[in-house]
Coordinates of C-alpha atoms in Angstrom, one line a residue:
M1 CA -180.0 53.5 24.3
I2 CA -178.8 57.2 24.7
K3 CA -178.3 59.3 22.4
I4 CA -176.6 62.7 22.4
S5 CA -178.5 65.0 19.9
R6 CA -177.3 68.5 18.4
L7 CA -176.5 70.2 15.5
R8 CA -173.3 69.5 14.0
V9 CA -171.8 71.6 11.9
R10 CA -168.3 69.7 10.8
S11 CA -165.0 71.1 9.5
S12 CA -162.4 69.9 7.1
A13 CA -160.0 69.5 9.4
T14 CA -158.4 65.9 10.0
R15 CA -157.6 65.1 13.4
P16 CA -155.7 62.5 14.6
M17 CA -156.9 60.3 17.4
T18 CA -154.7 58.1 17.9
A19 CA -153.0 58.7 21.2
R20 CA -149.1 57.9 21.5
I21 CA -148.7 56.7 24.6
G22 CA -148.0 52.4 24.3
A23 CA -150.9 50.4 23.8
A24 CA -152.4 50.2 27.1
T25 CA -153.2 54.2 27.1
L26 CA -154.2 53.4 23.2
A27 CA -156.8 49.9 24.1
L28 CA -158.5 52.5 26.5
A29 CA -158.3 55.6 24.0
T30 CA -160.9 54.0 21.9
A31 CA -161.6 51.0 20.0
T32 CA -159.9 51.3 17.7
T33 CA -156.4 50.7 18.8
L34 CA -153.9 48.0 19.4
A35 CA -154.5 47.8 16.0
A36 CA -151.1 47.3 14.4
C37 CA -152.0 45.2 10.7
G38 CA -153.1 46.9 7.9
G39 CA -157.0 45.9 6.5
N40 CA -158.4 43.6 4.0
G41 CA -158.2 46.4 1.9
G42 CA -161.9 45.8 1.5
S43 CA -164.1 49.2 0.3
G44 CA -167.0 49.7 -1.9
G45 CA -165.6 52.4 -4.1
G46 CA -168.8 54.3 -2.8
G47 CA -172.0 53.1 -4.8
G48 CA -175.2 54.1 -4.4
G49 CA -175.7 51.7 -1.0
A50 CA -178.1 49.9 -2.7
G51 CA -178.4 47.1 0.3
S52 CA -176.0 44.9 2.1
A53 CA -174.3 42.4 -0.6
S54 CA -173.6 39.8 3.0
A55 CA -176.0 36.6 2.3
E56 CA -178.8 35.5 4.3
G57 CA -178.5 35.5 7.5
T58 CA -174.5 37.2 8.0
L59 CA -173.8 40.3 9.4
T60 CA -171.1 41.9 8.3
F61 CA -169.3 43.7 10.7
A62 CA -166.3 46.6 9.3
Y63 CA -163.6 46.6 12.2
D64 CA -160.8 49.8 12.4
A65 CA -158.8 47.5 13.4
D66 CA -157.8 44.6 14.4
A67 CA -160.5 43.4 16.9
A68 CA -157.8 39.9 18.4
P69 CA -154.7 41.7 17.8
T70 CA -152.3 40.5 20.4
G71 CA -154.9 36.7 20.2
Y72 CA -158.5 36.0 21.8
D73 CA -157.7 36.2 25.7
P74 CA -160.8 39.0 26.2
L75 CA -159.2 40.3 29.2
L76 CA -156.3 41.6 27.9
Y77 CA -158.1 44.3 26.4
S78 CA -160.6 46.9 27.1
Q79 CA -164.2 47.3 27.8
G80 CA -164.1 48.5 24.5
Q81 CA -163.3 44.8 22.7
F82 CA -166.2 43.4 24.3
T83 CA -168.8 44.3 21.0
F84 CA -166.4 41.4 19.2
F85 CA -165.5 39.2 23.0
S86 CA -169.1 39.0 23.1
A87 CA -169.9 37.1 20.7
L88 CA -167.6 34.6 22.0
Y89 CA -167.7 34.6 25.3
D90 CA -170.6 35.1 27.8
A91 CA -169.9 38.0 31.1
L92 CA -171.3 38.3 34.5
F93 CA -173.2 41.8 33.6
V94 CA -173.7 43.4 30.3
T95 CA -174.2 46.5 29.5
T96 CA -178.0 47.1 27.6
A97 CA -178.5 49.7 25.3
D98 CA -179.7 51.7 27.9
G99 CA -176.8 51.9 29.9
T100 CA -178.1 49.6 32.5
I101 CA -175.5 46.8 33.7
E102 CA -178.6 43.8 34.2
P103 CA -177.3 39.8 35.5
S104 CA -175.9 37.4 32.5
L105 CA -174.1 35.2 33.8
V106 CA -175.3 35.7 37.3
T107 CA -178.9 35.3 37.8
E108 CA -179.1 36.9 41.3
F109 CA -176.9 38.6 43.9
S110 CA -176.2 41.0 47.1
N111 CA -174.2 42.6 49.1
N112 CA -173.5 42.0 52.6
A113 CA -175.0 44.9 54.9
E114 CA -172.0 46.7 55.0
N115 CA -171.0 46.3 51.3
T116 CA -168.2 44.6 51.2
Q117 CA -168.7 41.5 50.6
T118 CA -170.6 40.1 47.7
T119 CA -172.7 36.8 46.8
L120 CA -173.2 35.3 43.3
T121 CA -175.4 33.4 42.0
L122 CA -174.4 31.0 38.8
R123 CA -176.8 30.7 35.8
E124 CA -177.2 27.0 35.3
G125 CA -176.5 25.2 31.7
V126 CA -173.6 27.4 30.5
T127 CA -171.3 25.3 28.9
F128 CA -168.0 26.2 27.0
A129 CA -165.9 24.7 24.5
D130 CA -164.6 21.4 25.6
G131 CA -168.1 21.0 27.0
S132 CA -167.6 21.9 30.7
S133 CA -170.1 23.8 32.4
L134 CA -170.2 27.3 33.8
D135 CA -169.6 26.4 37.9
A136 CA -167.8 28.2 40.8
E137 CA -165.1 27.2 41.1
L138 CA -164.3 28.5 37.2
V139 CA -165.3 31.9 37.9
K140 CA -162.9 31.6 41.3
A141 CA -160.6 30.4 38.9
N142 CA -161.3 33.6 36.7
L143 CA -160.9 36.4 39.0
D144 CA -158.0 35.0 40.3
R145 CA -156.1 35.9 37.3
R146 CA -157.0 38.9 38.4
G147 CA -153.1 40.0 40.4
D148 CA -151.5 39.0 36.2
E149 CA -150.7 43.1 35.5
G150 CA -150.7 41.9 32.0
L151 CA -154.9 40.8 32.2
E152 CA -155.8 45.5 30.7
A153 CA -159.9 43.6 32.2
Y154 CA -159.0 43.8 35.7
G155 CA -157.4 47.6 36.3
A156 CA -160.2 48.3 39.2
V157 CA -160.5 45.3 41.0
A158 CA -156.6 44.0 40.9
P159 CA -154.4 44.8 43.7
G160 CA -153.9 48.2 45.1
G161 CA -156.8 49.0 42.1
A162 CA -159.7 51.2 43.6
S163 CA -162.5 48.3 43.9
E164 CA -159.7 45.3 44.7
I165 CA -160.8 41.9 44.8
T166 CA -159.5 40.5 47.4
D167 CA -161.1 37.5 48.0
V168 CA -163.0 35.2 46.1
Q169 CA -165.1 31.5 47.7
A170 CA -166.7 28.7 46.2
P171 CA -169.1 27.8 48.9
D172 CA -171.0 25.4 46.8
P173 CA -170.7 24.9 42.1
R174 CA -173.8 28.1 41.9
T175 CA -172.4 30.3 44.2
V176 CA -169.8 32.5 44.6
V177 CA -169.3 35.0 47.6
I178 CA -166.6 38.2 46.6
T179 CA -164.8 40.4 49.5
W180 CA -164.3 44.1 48.9
A181 CA -161.1 45.4 50.6
Q182 CA -163.5 49.1 50.2
P183 CA -167.2 49.2 50.2
Q184 CA -168.7 48.3 46.7
A185 CA -172.9 48.8 46.7
Q186 CA -172.9 48.7 42.8
P187 CA -170.3 46.2 42.7
E188 CA -172.2 44.9 39.2
N189 CA -170.3 48.2 37.9
N190 CA -166.6 46.4 38.3
L191 CA -168.3 42.7 36.5
V192 CA -169.5 43.5 33.5
D193 CA -168.3 43.1 29.9
T194 CA -164.7 42.7 29.2
A195 CA -164.2 42.7 33.6
G196 CA -166.5 40.2 33.9
V197 CA -165.8 37.9 31.0
I198 CA -165.7 34.3 32.5
V199 CA -163.0 32.0 30.0
G200 CA -163.1 28.4 30.0
P201 CA -160.6 26.0 32.1
D202 CA -159.0 25.4 29.6
G203 CA -158.0 29.2 29.2
V204 CA -157.5 29.9 32.0
A205 CA -155.0 26.4 32.6
D206 CA -153.3 27.1 30.4
P207 CA -153.9 31.0 28.9
S208 CA -151.3 30.6 26.3
S209 CA -153.7 28.5 24.7
L210 CA -155.9 31.9 23.6
E211 CA -153.4 32.8 21.4
T212 CA -154.7 31.4 18.7
A213 CA -158.6 29.5 20.0
P214 CA -161.0 30.9 21.7
D215 CA -162.7 29.2 24.7
G216 CA -166.1 30.6 26.4
S217 CA -169.4 29.9 26.5
G218 CA -170.2 32.9 24.3
A219 CA -173.9 32.2 20.7
Y220 CA -170.5 31.7 18.5
T221 CA -167.7 30.0 17.8
L222 CA -164.7 30.6 15.9
N223 CA -164.3 29.2 12.4
T224 CA -160.5 28.2 11.2
G225 CA -161.0 28.2 8.5
E226 CA -163.0 31.5 7.7
T227 CA -160.9 33.4 9.5
T228 CA -157.6 35.4 8.6
R229 CA -155.6 37.7 11.5
A230 CA -155.3 40.5 11.3
S231 CA -158.1 40.6 8.3
T232 CA -161.4 38.6 8.8
Y233 CA -162.6 37.0 11.0
T234 CA -165.7 34.9 10.6
L235 CA -168.4 33.4 13.7
D236 CA -170.6 30.7 13.6
K237 CA -173.4 30.7 15.9
N238 CA -173.5 27.3 18.4
A239 CA -176.8 26.4 18.3
E240 CA -176.4 24.7 21.8
A241 CA -175.8 28.0 23.6
W242 CA -177.4 28.6 25.9
N243 CA -179.0 32.1 25.2
A244 CA -178.4 31.3 21.0
D245 CA -181.8 32.0 20.5
E246 CA -181.4 36.1 21.5
W247 CA -178.8 37.0 18.1
A248 CA -179.9 36.9 15.5
Y249 CA -177.6 36.3 12.9
D250 CA -176.5 32.6 11.8
T251 CA -172.6 33.7 11.2
I252 CA -171.4 37.2 12.3
V253 CA -167.9 38.4 10.0
F254 CA -165.5 41.4 11.3
D255 CA -163.5 42.4 8.6
V256 CA -160.7 44.0 9.6
I257 CA -159.7 47.9 7.4
T258 CA -157.9 49.8 9.1
D259 CA -157.9 53.1 6.7
S260 CA -160.6 55.5 7.5
Q261 CA -161.9 55.7 3.9
A262 CA -162.4 52.0 3.0
L263 CA -164.1 51.5 6.1
A264 CA -166.5 54.6 5.2
N265 CA -166.7 53.1 1.5
A266 CA -167.7 49.4 3.3
V267 CA -170.7 50.5 4.4
V268 CA -171.8 52.9 1.7
S269 CA -171.3 50.2 -0.5
G270 CA -173.2 47.6 1.5
Q271 CA -169.9 45.9 1.7
A272 CA -170.1 46.3 5.2
D273 CA -173.8 45.9 7.3
V274 CA -172.3 48.2 9.9
A275 CA -168.8 50.5 10.0
T276 CA -167.4 51.4 13.6
V277 CA -165.4 53.5 14.6
L278 CA -165.9 56.3 12.0
D279 CA -163.2 58.8 10.8
P280 CA -165.2 61.8 11.8
T281 CA -163.7 63.5 8.2
T282 CA -165.6 60.3 6.5
I283 CA -169.2 61.1 8.4
D284 CA -170.4 63.2 6.1
L285 CA -169.8 60.6 3.2
V286 CA -171.8 57.9 5.3
E287 CA -174.5 59.7 5.7
Q288 CA -175.0 61.4 2.1
R289 CA -176.1 57.3 1.4
Q290 CA -176.3 55.3 4.2
S291 CA -176.9 56.4 8.0
T292 CA -174.9 57.1 11.1
V293 CA -175.3 56.7 15.2
S294 CA -173.7 58.1 17.6
V295 CA -172.6 58.4 21.3
G296 CA -170.7 60.9 23.6
G297 CA -167.9 59.6 26.6
T298 CA -165.0 60.1 24.7
I299 CA -163.1 62.9 26.8
V300 CA -160.5 64.0 25.2
G301 CA -157.3 65.9 27.0
F302 CA -153.7 65.2 29.1
P303 CA -153.3 63.1 31.9
I304 CA -150.9 64.1 33.9
I305 CA -149.1 61.5 35.1
D306 CA -145.9 63.0 36.9
K307 CA -148.0 64.4 39.8
T308 CA -145.5 64.1 42.7
G309 CA -142.6 65.8 40.7
A310 CA -140.0 63.1 39.5
N311 CA -139.9 63.6 36.4
N312 CA -140.2 67.1 36.5
P313 CA -140.1 68.7 39.4
A314 CA -142.6 71.7 38.3
F315 CA -145.4 69.1 38.4
A316 CA -145.4 68.8 41.7
S317 CA -147.1 71.6 42.5
E318 CA -150.9 71.6 42.2
Q319 CA -150.6 75.2 41.2
V320 CA -149.2 74.3 38.2
R321 CA -151.0 72.2 36.8
L322 CA -154.0 73.9 37.1
A323 CA -152.3 76.7 35.0
M324 CA -151.9 74.6 32.4
I325 CA -156.4 74.3 33.2
H326 CA -156.5 77.5 32.2
A327 CA -154.5 78.2 29.4
T328 CA -156.0 75.9 27.6
D329 CA -158.5 77.8 24.8
R330 CA -161.3 74.9 24.6
E331 CA -163.4 76.5 22.8
T332 CA -161.2 77.9 19.5
L333 CA -159.6 74.5 19.2
V334 CA -163.8 73.1 19.0
N335 CA -164.3 75.7 16.6
D336 CA -160.8 75.5 14.7
L337 CA -160.7 71.6 14.7
H338 CA -163.7 69.6 15.6
D339 CA -167.2 71.8 15.1
G340 CA -170.0 69.5 16.8
S341 CA -167.7 68.2 19.7
R342 CA -167.8 69.7 23.2
P343 CA -165.4 72.1 25.0
T344 CA -165.1 71.3 28.9
S345 CA -162.7 71.6 31.4
Q346 CA -164.3 68.2 33.4
L347 CA -163.3 64.2 32.8
F348 CA -167.0 63.1 33.4
P349 CA -169.1 63.2 30.7
E350 CA -172.0 65.3 29.8
S351 CA -174.8 62.0 30.0
A352 CA -172.8 61.3 32.9
P353 CA -173.6 61.3 36.3
G354 CA -171.2 63.1 38.8
F355 CA -171.1 65.6 35.7
D356 CA -171.1 69.4 36.2
P357 CA -171.7 72.7 34.4
A358 CA -170.2 74.7 37.4
I359 CA -166.3 73.4 37.0
D360 CA -166.7 74.4 33.2
E361 CA -167.1 77.4 34.6
E362 CA -164.9 77.6 37.3
F363 CA -162.2 76.3 35.6
A364 CA -162.6 77.9 32.1
Y365 CA -159.6 79.4 29.9
D366 CA -157.8 82.3 31.7
P367 CA -154.8 83.0 31.0
D368 CA -154.0 86.4 33.6
R369 CA -155.0 83.4 36.4
A370 CA -152.6 80.7 34.4
R371 CA -149.3 83.4 34.3
E372 CA -150.7 83.9 38.2
L373 CA -150.6 80.5 40.0
L374 CA -146.9 79.9 38.0
A375 CA -146.1 82.5 40.0
E376 CA -147.3 81.5 43.2
A377 CA -145.8 78.0 42.5
G378 CA -142.7 79.9 41.8
F379 CA -142.1 79.8 38.6
P380 CA -142.7 83.4 37.0
D381 CA -140.6 82.8 33.8
G382 CA -142.6 79.9 32.9
I383 CA -141.9 76.0 32.7
D384 CA -140.8 73.6 29.9
V385 CA -142.7 70.0 29.2
D386 CA -141.3 67.4 27.2
Y387 CA -144.3 64.9 25.0
T388 CA -143.4 62.6 23.4
V389 CA -144.6 61.1 19.7
L390 CA -143.7 59.0 17.0
G391 CA -143.8 61.1 13.4
Q392 CA -145.9 64.3 13.3
P393 CA -147.5 65.1 16.5
E394 CA -151.3 65.7 16.5
E395 CA -153.0 68.3 15.8
D396 CA -154.5 69.4 18.5
A397 CA -150.9 69.0 20.7
V398 CA -149.8 72.3 17.8
A399 CA -152.8 74.1 18.9
I400 CA -152.8 73.9 22.3
Q401 CA -148.6 74.1 22.2
G402 CA -149.1 78.1 20.8
Q403 CA -152.1 78.9 24.4
W404 CA -149.8 77.8 26.4
A405 CA -147.1 79.2 24.9
E406 CA -148.5 82.5 26.0
V407 CA -148.8 81.8 29.2
G408 CA -145.0 80.2 29.5
I409 CA -145.8 76.7 29.1
R410 CA -143.2 75.5 27.0
L411 CA -144.8 72.1 25.2
N412 CA -141.9 70.4 24.0
F413 CA -142.3 67.8 21.2
V414 CA -139.7 64.9 21.3
T415 CA -139.1 62.6 18.3
A416 CA -139.4 58.9 19.3
T417 CA -136.6 56.9 17.6
S418 CA -139.1 53.6 18.1
T419 CA -142.1 52.6 19.7
D420 CA -140.5 50.9 22.9
Q421 CA -139.8 54.8 23.9
V422 CA -143.8 55.5 22.9
F423 CA -144.9 53.3 25.5
A424 CA -142.2 53.8 27.7
A425 CA -143.3 58.2 27.3
V426 CA -146.2 56.6 30.2
R427 CA -143.6 56.3 32.6
T428 CA -141.3 59.1 31.3
D429 CA -143.0 62.0 30.6
P430 CA -144.6 64.5 33.0
V431 CA -147.5 64.6 30.9
I432 CA -149.7 62.2 27.7
F433 CA -152.2 62.9 25.3
G434 CA -155.6 61.6 24.1
G435 CA -158.9 60.7 23.6
F436 CA -160.3 58.2 26.4
A437 CA -163.5 56.1 26.9
V438 CA -165.2 57.4 30.4
G439 CA -167.8 56.4 29.3
A440 CA -171.0 56.0 31.7
Q441 CA -169.7 55.1 34.7
P442 CA -166.5 57.8 35.4
A443 CA -165.8 56.3 38.8
G444 CA -164.8 52.9 37.2
F445 CA -162.7 54.5 35.1
I446 CA -161.1 56.5 37.8
A447 CA -160.8 53.2 39.9
G448 CA -159.1 51.2 36.9
V449 CA -156.6 53.8 34.9
L450 CA -156.7 56.9 36.6
Y451 CA -155.8 56.2 40.0
G452 CA -155.4 52.7 40.0
G453 CA -154.0 52.3 36.8
F454 CA -151.4 53.2 34.5
M455 CA -152.5 57.2 34.7
N456 CA -151.2 56.8 38.0
M457 CA -148.3 54.5 37.7
Q458 CA -146.2 56.5 41.0
G459 CA -149.0 55.9 43.2
A460 CA -149.7 59.5 44.3
A461 CA -152.1 60.3 46.8
E462 CA -155.4 62.3 46.8
P463 CA -157.2 62.4 49.6
E464 CA -159.8 64.5 48.8
I465 CA -159.6 62.2 45.5
E466 CA -159.5 59.0 47.4
G467 CA -161.9 59.9 49.5
S468 CA -164.9 60.8 46.8
L469 CA -164.2 57.7 44.9
G470 CA -164.3 55.4 47.3
A471 CA -167.6 57.1 48.3
A472 CA -168.7 56.8 44.9
L473 CA -168.4 53.5 45.1
G474 CA -169.4 52.4 48.1
A475 CA -173.1 54.2 48.2
T476 CA -176.1 54.5 45.8
G477 CA -178.7 57.4 45.1
D478 CA -178.1 60.8 46.4
A479 CA -175.6 60.0 48.3
Q480 CA -173.6 58.4 45.4
E481 CA -174.5 61.4 42.9
Q482 CA -173.7 63.4 45.9
A483 CA -169.7 61.8 45.7
L484 CA -169.7 61.6 42.0
T485 CA -169.9 65.0 41.4
D486 CA -167.4 65.5 44.3
L487 CA -165.2 63.0 42.7
N488 CA -164.9 64.5 39.0
R489 CA -164.5 68.5 41.0
A490 CA -161.5 67.1 42.3
I491 CA -159.9 65.5 40.1
T492 CA -160.0 69.1 37.8
A493 CA -158.8 71.3 41.1
N494 CA -156.0 69.1 42.4
G495 CA -155.5 68.9 38.3
W496 CA -155.1 65.5 37.8
F497 CA -156.1 66.0 34.4
V498 CA -156.5 68.9 31.7
P499 CA -159.7 68.1 29.5
V500 CA -160.3 69.4 26.3
Y501 CA -162.9 68.2 24.6
E502 CA -165.7 65.8 24.6
D503 CA -165.7 63.3 21.8
F504 CA -168.3 61.5 19.9
T505 CA -168.0 58.0 18.0
Y506 CA -169.7 56.9 15.0
A507 CA -170.8 53.9 14.1
G508 CA -172.3 53.7 9.8
Y509 CA -174.5 51.1 9.2
N510 CA -176.6 50.1 6.2
A511 CA -180.3 50.9 7.1
E512 CA -181.8 48.5 4.3
S513 CA -180.4 45.0 6.1
V514 CA -179.8 46.4 9.2
A515 CA -182.5 48.5 12.1
E516 CA -180.8 51.4 13.5
P517 CA -177.6 49.8 15.8
S518 CA -177.3 50.5 19.3
F519 CA -174.0 51.9 22.4
A520 CA -173.6 50.4 25.0
G521 CA -175.3 53.2 26.8
A522 CA -172.8 56.8 26.8
N523 CA -169.6 53.3 26.1
N524 CA -168.8 53.6 22.6
Y525 CA -169.0 50.5 21.6
L526 CA -172.3 48.9 19.8
V527 CA -174.3 46.1 21.6
L528 CA -174.3 43.4 19.2
S529 CA -176.3 41.3 20.3
E530 CA -178.4 43.7 19.9
I531 CA -178.3 44.1 15.7
Q532 CA -181.4 42.8 13.9
P533 CA -182.4 43.2 10.5
A534 CA -184.0 45.7 9.3
S535 CA -187.5 45.1 8.6

């Protein structure tokens, strides 16, 4: 497991982490997304944590959001939901606890000499809920859904995506041949976890059926009699599943507890064996009675949406966008509100390949330089920036509003009158704000979200970013490392994202009932299959 170790001196300030930018953005921001319903109300009341209340053979997992708010089609969700869906569905490739990507439904794979075509060999003996078997035609049928804009998981490989798949062939039942629009030296990065999930034939033929029932080949099936949507999901092991022996528990129960204090109390009291994602204000409470595990990889900041100046002409200027970066006093904000987080001027997490400390120095807080850039862009009197909020703005945004005002960037909070207005902000506002799970594979995030996804709905083009992204996707080894470093710098240097700090995701667990759980490398979701009873 990749662990981030650091001295954490916690602030008593509460940090709202919800990004007010629509369902698609929220799903990418954290695994706490898409939650609209109240939890089961359970809490342990802060007792002594004298062992789990779970029955023998049952893992009780407390989630801070509804695990399946729009049904059981895993492709509707981001990678962060894979913790839940990994029990019900299998993927072509999966991320392990040490961050490596390994074949799952695939047993072998290879590329052609140009890295434009990938051949997969499929595992035998995999069956779905209706008794049908995994074959190449089913994998093709799944990947042929990538044109559906409503499927969150297919951002990078969808038409127009930076890792676009142009063709899928099934020459025989065990072989799938994928053709890419541009070279992909590490194709497994595009087909991992949620993005690589294979839905059964009934679900592919009638996706609406997945609204009420999953159709997967996973080690567990949904116990509908013990499941109440938005409250509790009960999963029973399928002893006939091809990988059933790799999972430790007969039953896994996901309790939805959306109140942050109740979520912490659940693991403190032993009502839950594992609880995620913990609110920063509850970490001390959990660590006093139980244990926690954490991982970095979430970058909090402002994606620049209006890079063409379609809604706010000032944003067509690179100098204006860079002025926002230099006007942001990250050190002060972190010291005041987020002790334990890491100030950053780059999109890549500290543990990711391509991270470059020099970027933090070159694009550091410099209000004089910010004023110079605004003047160079033709805005010596500053600019106005509208930012839509639902209710009160985030504490971070209020602090940054004051910082930007010092150089003439006037951040104006526009109060939405409906959630539809908030969702539309990703098309109407020049910037949005939130925490984004960039994780261990930043190139995938850039390909599917920043450049080829909802953060670039205007279709803005930047040759420096596009070139380094293509090089990163099409290379390995030292060449890929250099391309990732170039890509990281290009994003900041062209003002496509205003980073503020790297945040850390925390999960609590009862060490008397379970061994320490593991995140999927630097990703902010847990590897459910590796959770084991305490020895």
